[in-house]
XYZ file of C-alpha atoms in Angstrom:
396
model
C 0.000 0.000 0.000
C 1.080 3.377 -0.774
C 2.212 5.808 1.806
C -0.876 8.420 2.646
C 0.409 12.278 3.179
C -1.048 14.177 6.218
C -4.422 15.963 5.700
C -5.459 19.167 7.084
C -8.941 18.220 6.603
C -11.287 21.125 5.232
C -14.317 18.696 5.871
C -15.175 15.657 7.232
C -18.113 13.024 7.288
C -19.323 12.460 10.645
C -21.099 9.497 12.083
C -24.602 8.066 13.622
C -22.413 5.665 16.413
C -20.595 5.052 13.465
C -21.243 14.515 6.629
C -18.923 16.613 4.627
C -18.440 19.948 6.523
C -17.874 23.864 5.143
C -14.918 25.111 6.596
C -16.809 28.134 8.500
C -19.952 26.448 9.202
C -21.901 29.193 10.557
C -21.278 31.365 7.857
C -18.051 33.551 8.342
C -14.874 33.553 6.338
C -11.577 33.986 6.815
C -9.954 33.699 10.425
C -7.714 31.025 11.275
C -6.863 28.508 14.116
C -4.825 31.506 15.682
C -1.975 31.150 18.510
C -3.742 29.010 20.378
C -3.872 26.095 18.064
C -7.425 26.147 17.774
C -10.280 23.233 19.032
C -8.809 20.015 19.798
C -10.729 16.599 20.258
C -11.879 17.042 23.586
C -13.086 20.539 22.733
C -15.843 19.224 20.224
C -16.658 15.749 21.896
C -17.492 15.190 25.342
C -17.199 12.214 27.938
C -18.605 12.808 31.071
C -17.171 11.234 34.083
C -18.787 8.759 35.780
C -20.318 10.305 39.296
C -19.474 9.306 42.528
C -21.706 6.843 43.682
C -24.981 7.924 44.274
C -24.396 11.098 42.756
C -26.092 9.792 39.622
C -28.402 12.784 39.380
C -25.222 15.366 38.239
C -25.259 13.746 34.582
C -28.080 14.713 32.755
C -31.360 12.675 32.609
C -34.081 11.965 29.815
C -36.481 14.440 31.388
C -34.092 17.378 31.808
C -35.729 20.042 30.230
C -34.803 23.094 28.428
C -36.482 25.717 26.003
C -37.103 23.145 23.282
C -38.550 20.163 25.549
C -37.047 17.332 27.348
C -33.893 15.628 25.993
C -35.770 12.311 25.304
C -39.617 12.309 26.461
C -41.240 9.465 28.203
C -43.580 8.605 25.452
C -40.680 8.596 22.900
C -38.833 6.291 24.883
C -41.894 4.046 25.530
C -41.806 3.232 21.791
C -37.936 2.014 21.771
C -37.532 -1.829 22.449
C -36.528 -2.151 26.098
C -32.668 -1.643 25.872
C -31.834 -4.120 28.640
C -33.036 -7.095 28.464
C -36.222 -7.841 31.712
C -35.566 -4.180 32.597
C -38.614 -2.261 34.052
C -39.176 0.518 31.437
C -39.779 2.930 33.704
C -36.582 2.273 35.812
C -34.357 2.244 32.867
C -35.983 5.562 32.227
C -35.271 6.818 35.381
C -31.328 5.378 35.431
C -30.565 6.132 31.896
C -27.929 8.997 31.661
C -26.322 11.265 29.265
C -22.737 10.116 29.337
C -21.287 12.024 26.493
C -22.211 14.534 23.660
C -20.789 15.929 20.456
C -20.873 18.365 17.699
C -21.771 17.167 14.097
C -21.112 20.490 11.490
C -22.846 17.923 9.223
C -24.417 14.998 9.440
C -25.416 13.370 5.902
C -28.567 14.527 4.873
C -31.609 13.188 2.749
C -29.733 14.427 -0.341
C -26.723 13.774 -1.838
C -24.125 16.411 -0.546
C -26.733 17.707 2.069
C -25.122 19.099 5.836
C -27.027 19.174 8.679
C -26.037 20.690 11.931
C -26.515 18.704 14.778
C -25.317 18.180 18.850
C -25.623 14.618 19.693
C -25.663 12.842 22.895
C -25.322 9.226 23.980
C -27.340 7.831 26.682
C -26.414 4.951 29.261
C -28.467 3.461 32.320
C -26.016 4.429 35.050
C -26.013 2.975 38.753
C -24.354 2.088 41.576
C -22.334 -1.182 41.352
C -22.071 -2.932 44.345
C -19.210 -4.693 45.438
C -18.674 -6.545 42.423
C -18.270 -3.117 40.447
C -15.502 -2.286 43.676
C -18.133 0.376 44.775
C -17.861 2.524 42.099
C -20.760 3.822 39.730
C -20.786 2.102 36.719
C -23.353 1.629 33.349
C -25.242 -1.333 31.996
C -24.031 -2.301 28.693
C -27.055 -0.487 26.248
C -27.522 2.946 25.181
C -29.677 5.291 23.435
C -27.980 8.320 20.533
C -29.944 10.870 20.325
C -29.276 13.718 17.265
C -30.647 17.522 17.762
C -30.964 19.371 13.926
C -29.701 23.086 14.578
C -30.526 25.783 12.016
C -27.934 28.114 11.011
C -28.117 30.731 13.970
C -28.802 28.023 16.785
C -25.220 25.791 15.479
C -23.465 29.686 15.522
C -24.514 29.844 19.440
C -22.963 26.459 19.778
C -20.106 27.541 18.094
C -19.097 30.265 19.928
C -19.609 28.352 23.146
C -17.806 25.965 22.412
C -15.008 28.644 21.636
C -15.763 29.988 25.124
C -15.452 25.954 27.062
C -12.288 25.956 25.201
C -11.230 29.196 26.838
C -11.913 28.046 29.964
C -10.005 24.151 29.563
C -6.711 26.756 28.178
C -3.940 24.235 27.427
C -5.731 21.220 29.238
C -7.452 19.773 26.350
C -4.555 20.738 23.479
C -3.001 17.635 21.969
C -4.957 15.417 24.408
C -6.073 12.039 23.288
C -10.409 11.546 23.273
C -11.043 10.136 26.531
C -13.150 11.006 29.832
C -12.905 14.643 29.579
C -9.525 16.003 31.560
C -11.350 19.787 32.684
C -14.141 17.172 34.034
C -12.184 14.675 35.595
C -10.556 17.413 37.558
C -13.208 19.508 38.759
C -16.063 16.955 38.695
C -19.557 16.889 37.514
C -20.296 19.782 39.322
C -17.626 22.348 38.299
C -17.963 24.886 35.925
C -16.664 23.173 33.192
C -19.160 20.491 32.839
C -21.538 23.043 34.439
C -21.307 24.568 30.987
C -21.433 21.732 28.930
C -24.878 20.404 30.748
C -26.199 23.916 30.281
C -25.339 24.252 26.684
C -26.997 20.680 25.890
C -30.303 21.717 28.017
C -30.163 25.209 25.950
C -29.945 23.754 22.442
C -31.368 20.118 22.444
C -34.990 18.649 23.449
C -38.113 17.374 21.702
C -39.209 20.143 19.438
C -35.543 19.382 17.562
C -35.113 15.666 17.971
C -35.001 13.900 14.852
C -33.635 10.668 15.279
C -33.194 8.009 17.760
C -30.342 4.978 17.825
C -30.341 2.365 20.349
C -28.146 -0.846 21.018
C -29.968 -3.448 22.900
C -28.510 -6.139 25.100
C -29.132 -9.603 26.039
C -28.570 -13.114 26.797
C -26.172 -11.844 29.757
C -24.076 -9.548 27.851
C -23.502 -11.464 24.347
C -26.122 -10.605 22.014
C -26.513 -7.372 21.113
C -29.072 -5.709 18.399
C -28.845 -2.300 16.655
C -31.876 -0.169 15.204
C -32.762 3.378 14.741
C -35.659 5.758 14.400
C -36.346 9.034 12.183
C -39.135 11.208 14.365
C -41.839 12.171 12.406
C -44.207 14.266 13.234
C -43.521 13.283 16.693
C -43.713 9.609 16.554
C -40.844 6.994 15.385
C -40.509 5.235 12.449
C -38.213 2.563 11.839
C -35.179 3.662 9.554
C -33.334 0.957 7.228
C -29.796 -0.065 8.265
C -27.290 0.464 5.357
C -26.331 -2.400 3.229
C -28.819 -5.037 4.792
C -31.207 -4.736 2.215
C -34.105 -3.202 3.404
C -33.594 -4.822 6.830
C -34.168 -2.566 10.439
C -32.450 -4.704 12.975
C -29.098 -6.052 13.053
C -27.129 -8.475 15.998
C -23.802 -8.751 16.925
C -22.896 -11.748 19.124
C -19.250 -12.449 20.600
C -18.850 -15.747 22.878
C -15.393 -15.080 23.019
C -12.597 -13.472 24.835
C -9.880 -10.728 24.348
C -7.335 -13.532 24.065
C -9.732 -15.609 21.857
C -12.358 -13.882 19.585
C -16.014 -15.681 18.783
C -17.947 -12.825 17.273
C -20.478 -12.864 14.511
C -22.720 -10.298 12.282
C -26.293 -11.459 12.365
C -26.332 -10.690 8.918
C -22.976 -9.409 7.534
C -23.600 -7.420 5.046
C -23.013 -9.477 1.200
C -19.511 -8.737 0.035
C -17.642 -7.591 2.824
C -14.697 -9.392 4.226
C -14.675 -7.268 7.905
C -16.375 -10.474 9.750
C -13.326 -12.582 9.168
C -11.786 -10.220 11.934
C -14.213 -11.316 14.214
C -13.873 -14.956 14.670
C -10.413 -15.692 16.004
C -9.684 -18.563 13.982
C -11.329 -17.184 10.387
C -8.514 -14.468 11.316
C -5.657 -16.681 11.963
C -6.680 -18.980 8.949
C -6.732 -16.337 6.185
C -4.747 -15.586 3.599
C -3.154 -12.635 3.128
C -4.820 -11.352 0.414
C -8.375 -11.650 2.527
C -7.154 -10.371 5.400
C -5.939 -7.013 3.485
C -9.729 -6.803 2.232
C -10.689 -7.150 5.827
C -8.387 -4.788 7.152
C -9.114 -2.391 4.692
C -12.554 -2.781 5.005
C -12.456 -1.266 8.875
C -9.787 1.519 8.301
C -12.735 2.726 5.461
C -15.246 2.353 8.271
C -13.059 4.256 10.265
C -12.008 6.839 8.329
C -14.694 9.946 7.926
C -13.884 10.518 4.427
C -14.509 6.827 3.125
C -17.874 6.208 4.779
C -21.084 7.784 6.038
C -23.876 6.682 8.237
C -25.790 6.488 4.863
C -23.415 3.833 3.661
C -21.865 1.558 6.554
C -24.248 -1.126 8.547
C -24.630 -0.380 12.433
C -22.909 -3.567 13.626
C -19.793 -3.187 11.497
C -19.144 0.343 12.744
C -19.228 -0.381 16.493
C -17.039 -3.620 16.096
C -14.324 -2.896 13.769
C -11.994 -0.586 15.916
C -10.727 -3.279 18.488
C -11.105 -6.496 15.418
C -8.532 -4.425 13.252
C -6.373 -3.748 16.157
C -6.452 -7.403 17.562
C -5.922 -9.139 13.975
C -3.007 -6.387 12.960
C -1.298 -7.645 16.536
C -1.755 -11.285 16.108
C 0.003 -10.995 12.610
C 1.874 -8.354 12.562
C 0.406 -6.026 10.301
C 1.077 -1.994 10.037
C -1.561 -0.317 8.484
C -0.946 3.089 9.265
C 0.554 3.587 5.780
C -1.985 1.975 3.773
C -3.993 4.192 1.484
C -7.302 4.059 3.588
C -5.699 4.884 6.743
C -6.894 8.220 8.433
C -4.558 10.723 8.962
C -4.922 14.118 10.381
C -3.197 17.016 11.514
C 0.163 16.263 13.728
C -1.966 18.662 16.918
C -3.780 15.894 17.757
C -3.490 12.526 18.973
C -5.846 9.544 17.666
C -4.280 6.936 19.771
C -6.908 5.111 21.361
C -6.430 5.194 25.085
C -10.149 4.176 26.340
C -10.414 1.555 29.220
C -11.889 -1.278 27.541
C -8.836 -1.585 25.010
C -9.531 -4.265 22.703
C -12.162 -6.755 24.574
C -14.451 -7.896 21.877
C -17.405 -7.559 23.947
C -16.978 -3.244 24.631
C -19.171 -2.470 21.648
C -19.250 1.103 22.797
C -18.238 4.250 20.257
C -18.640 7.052 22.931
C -19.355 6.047 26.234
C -18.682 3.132 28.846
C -18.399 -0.283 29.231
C -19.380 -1.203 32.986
C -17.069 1.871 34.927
C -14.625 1.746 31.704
C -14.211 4.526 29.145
C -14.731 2.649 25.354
C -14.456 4.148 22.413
C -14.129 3.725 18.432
C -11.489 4.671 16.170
C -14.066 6.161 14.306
C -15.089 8.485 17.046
C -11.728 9.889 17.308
C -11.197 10.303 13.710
C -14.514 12.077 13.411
C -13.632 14.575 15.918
C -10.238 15.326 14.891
C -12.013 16.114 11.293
C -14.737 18.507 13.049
C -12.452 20.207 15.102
C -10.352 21.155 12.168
C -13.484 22.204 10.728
C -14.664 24.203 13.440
C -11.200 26.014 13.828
C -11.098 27.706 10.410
C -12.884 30.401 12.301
C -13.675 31.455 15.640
C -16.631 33.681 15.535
């Protein structure tokens, strides 16, 4: 493969859990990143901290409300499968938390070419786990994404704030990898950092602006999990078609394995794609070399914001390809980092992936946790690289 130069990315594509974006978004020109190096990862994408226990109330809830409704309201939520398999709905209402948020510039719309502005925010049941948790508060392994359309004037307001958070972090979140947020670690749910952060979410997202719902599901005691999503329309939700699954609005994922051993599966895979022969340990050790480039390749595209879209990669593939690439380019020594569908981005910011969970097969996470551990996708980090380049061509 053929070495890949650096990109100082003008635009980006940015994912569901998984865009192009105008380099001055909310309509200025000119600028610059300036002295200070301009937004870095942490400055776009948030991770909350998990809250000391019993403290569960300082993340946000479903029914925190703001000018444009409650984040997620009880009715909506009613018509989502139950994410947790023999949950009581209206305790996994009550539990489930907002553990981390972003900024989309532009989010693939219902046209070819067509941006739209967006915060998003990823939901967890949190709770207190006991002594098999070590005391701590931790999350069940499910979650709900919820995406917030902005028009032009309400995405400039989020711009500038998140100018302003960045003045506040200074040098604290420059050339930091994506992780739980450093200003928030430090100062805790309730400092002014995250402060900010919960009241810039309450000010721009709620009902009145919700358009679409994600969930994972889980079951059969942490191995089966199934992905679907929503469009809201006109207030209710209808089922949206997964990408390359033919017309299908479910998809599994199962993994019986272990981090030393994988057993995972794609319940379907989508038709033509090599990627699933990175999830079952010995498919991986067994191939040739010529399918196991095709299956590399086929997650550094998933992972790379330029190569693929939420309107063109399948739910399961893009939560589970981060940590199969990584454990199949370990196990036979593979460097991809100079292949032609490698991401690459400016040398500011780091993309290493540092979360918690490393590579165990069963963290299907892209932004959140997996029991008290951070977990995250390559994608994730790629994504918000690309936006805050974006975002730093001007600061309004």
């Amino acid at each position: 493969m053929a070495p890949r130069p650096v990109l100082l990315l003008s635009f980006a594509i940015v994912l569901s859990a998984c865009g192009g974006i105008t380099p001055n978004p909310d309509g200025g020109t000119g600028g610059g990143v300036g002295n200070d190096g301009g937004l870095d990862l942490n400055d776009v994408s948030f991770l909350f901290p998990l809250p000391a226990p019993g403290a569960e109330a300082q993340l946000l809830g479903l029914d925190d409300t703001g000018p444009r409704g409650a984040l997620l309201p009880r009715a909506l939520f009613d018509g989502l499968p139950v994410i947790v398999e023999g949950a009581d709905a209206g305790a996994l209402y009550a539990r489930s938390r907002v553990v981390s948020a972003r900024v989309d510039p532009c989010f693939p719309g219902a046209t070819p070419g067509a941006c739209v502005k967006q915060v998003r925010l990823v939901v967890q049941p949190v709770l207190f786990g006991g002594a098999d948790a070590g005391f701590v508060e931790t999350t069940e392994d499910a979650t709900i994404h919820l995406f917030y359309e902005l028009d032009d004037a309400a995405f400039a307001d989020v711009h500038r704030a998140l100018w302003a958070l960045k003045d506040r972090a200074g040098d604290a979140t420059a050339s930091q990898p994506l992780d739980v947020h450093p200003v928030m670690r430090a100062e805790g749910l309730s400092g002014p950092y995250a402060s900010q952060v919960k009241d810039l979410v309450r000010q721009h997202c709620g009902a009145q602006n919700l358009t679409r719902v994600a969930f994972m599901s889980v079951a059969s005691f942490g191995r089966a999990w199934r992905f679907g999503a929503f469009n809201v329309v006109g207030g209710a939700l209808v089922a949206d078609e997964i990408p390359r699954l033919n017309g299908l609005t479910a998809q599994n994922v199962q993994e019986f394995g272990s981090p030393e051993f994988r057993n995972g599966s794609l319940l379907p895979a989508p038709p033509g794609d090599d990627l699933d022969v990175l999830l079952s340990e010995s498919a991986m050790r067994l191939a040739d070399e010529r399918t196991l480039t095709r299956a590399l390749t086929s997650a550094l595209r998933i992972e790379h914001p330029e190569r693929e879209s939420p309107k063109t990669i399948d739910c399961g593939s893009c939560h589970v390809a981060s940590r199969a690439r990584r454990h199949a380019e370990a196990y036979r020594a593979v460097d991809t980092s100079h292949w032609d569908d490698a991401f690459h981005a400016a040398p500011r910011f780091d993309l290493r992936r540092v979360d918690g969970a490393g590579d165990d097969p069963s963290a299907l996470r892209a932004f959140g946790y997996f029991g008290p551990r951070s977990a995250l996708s390559q994608r994730t980090i790629n994504e918000s690289a690309a936006v805050a380049e974006a975002l730093s061509a001007r600061r309004p």
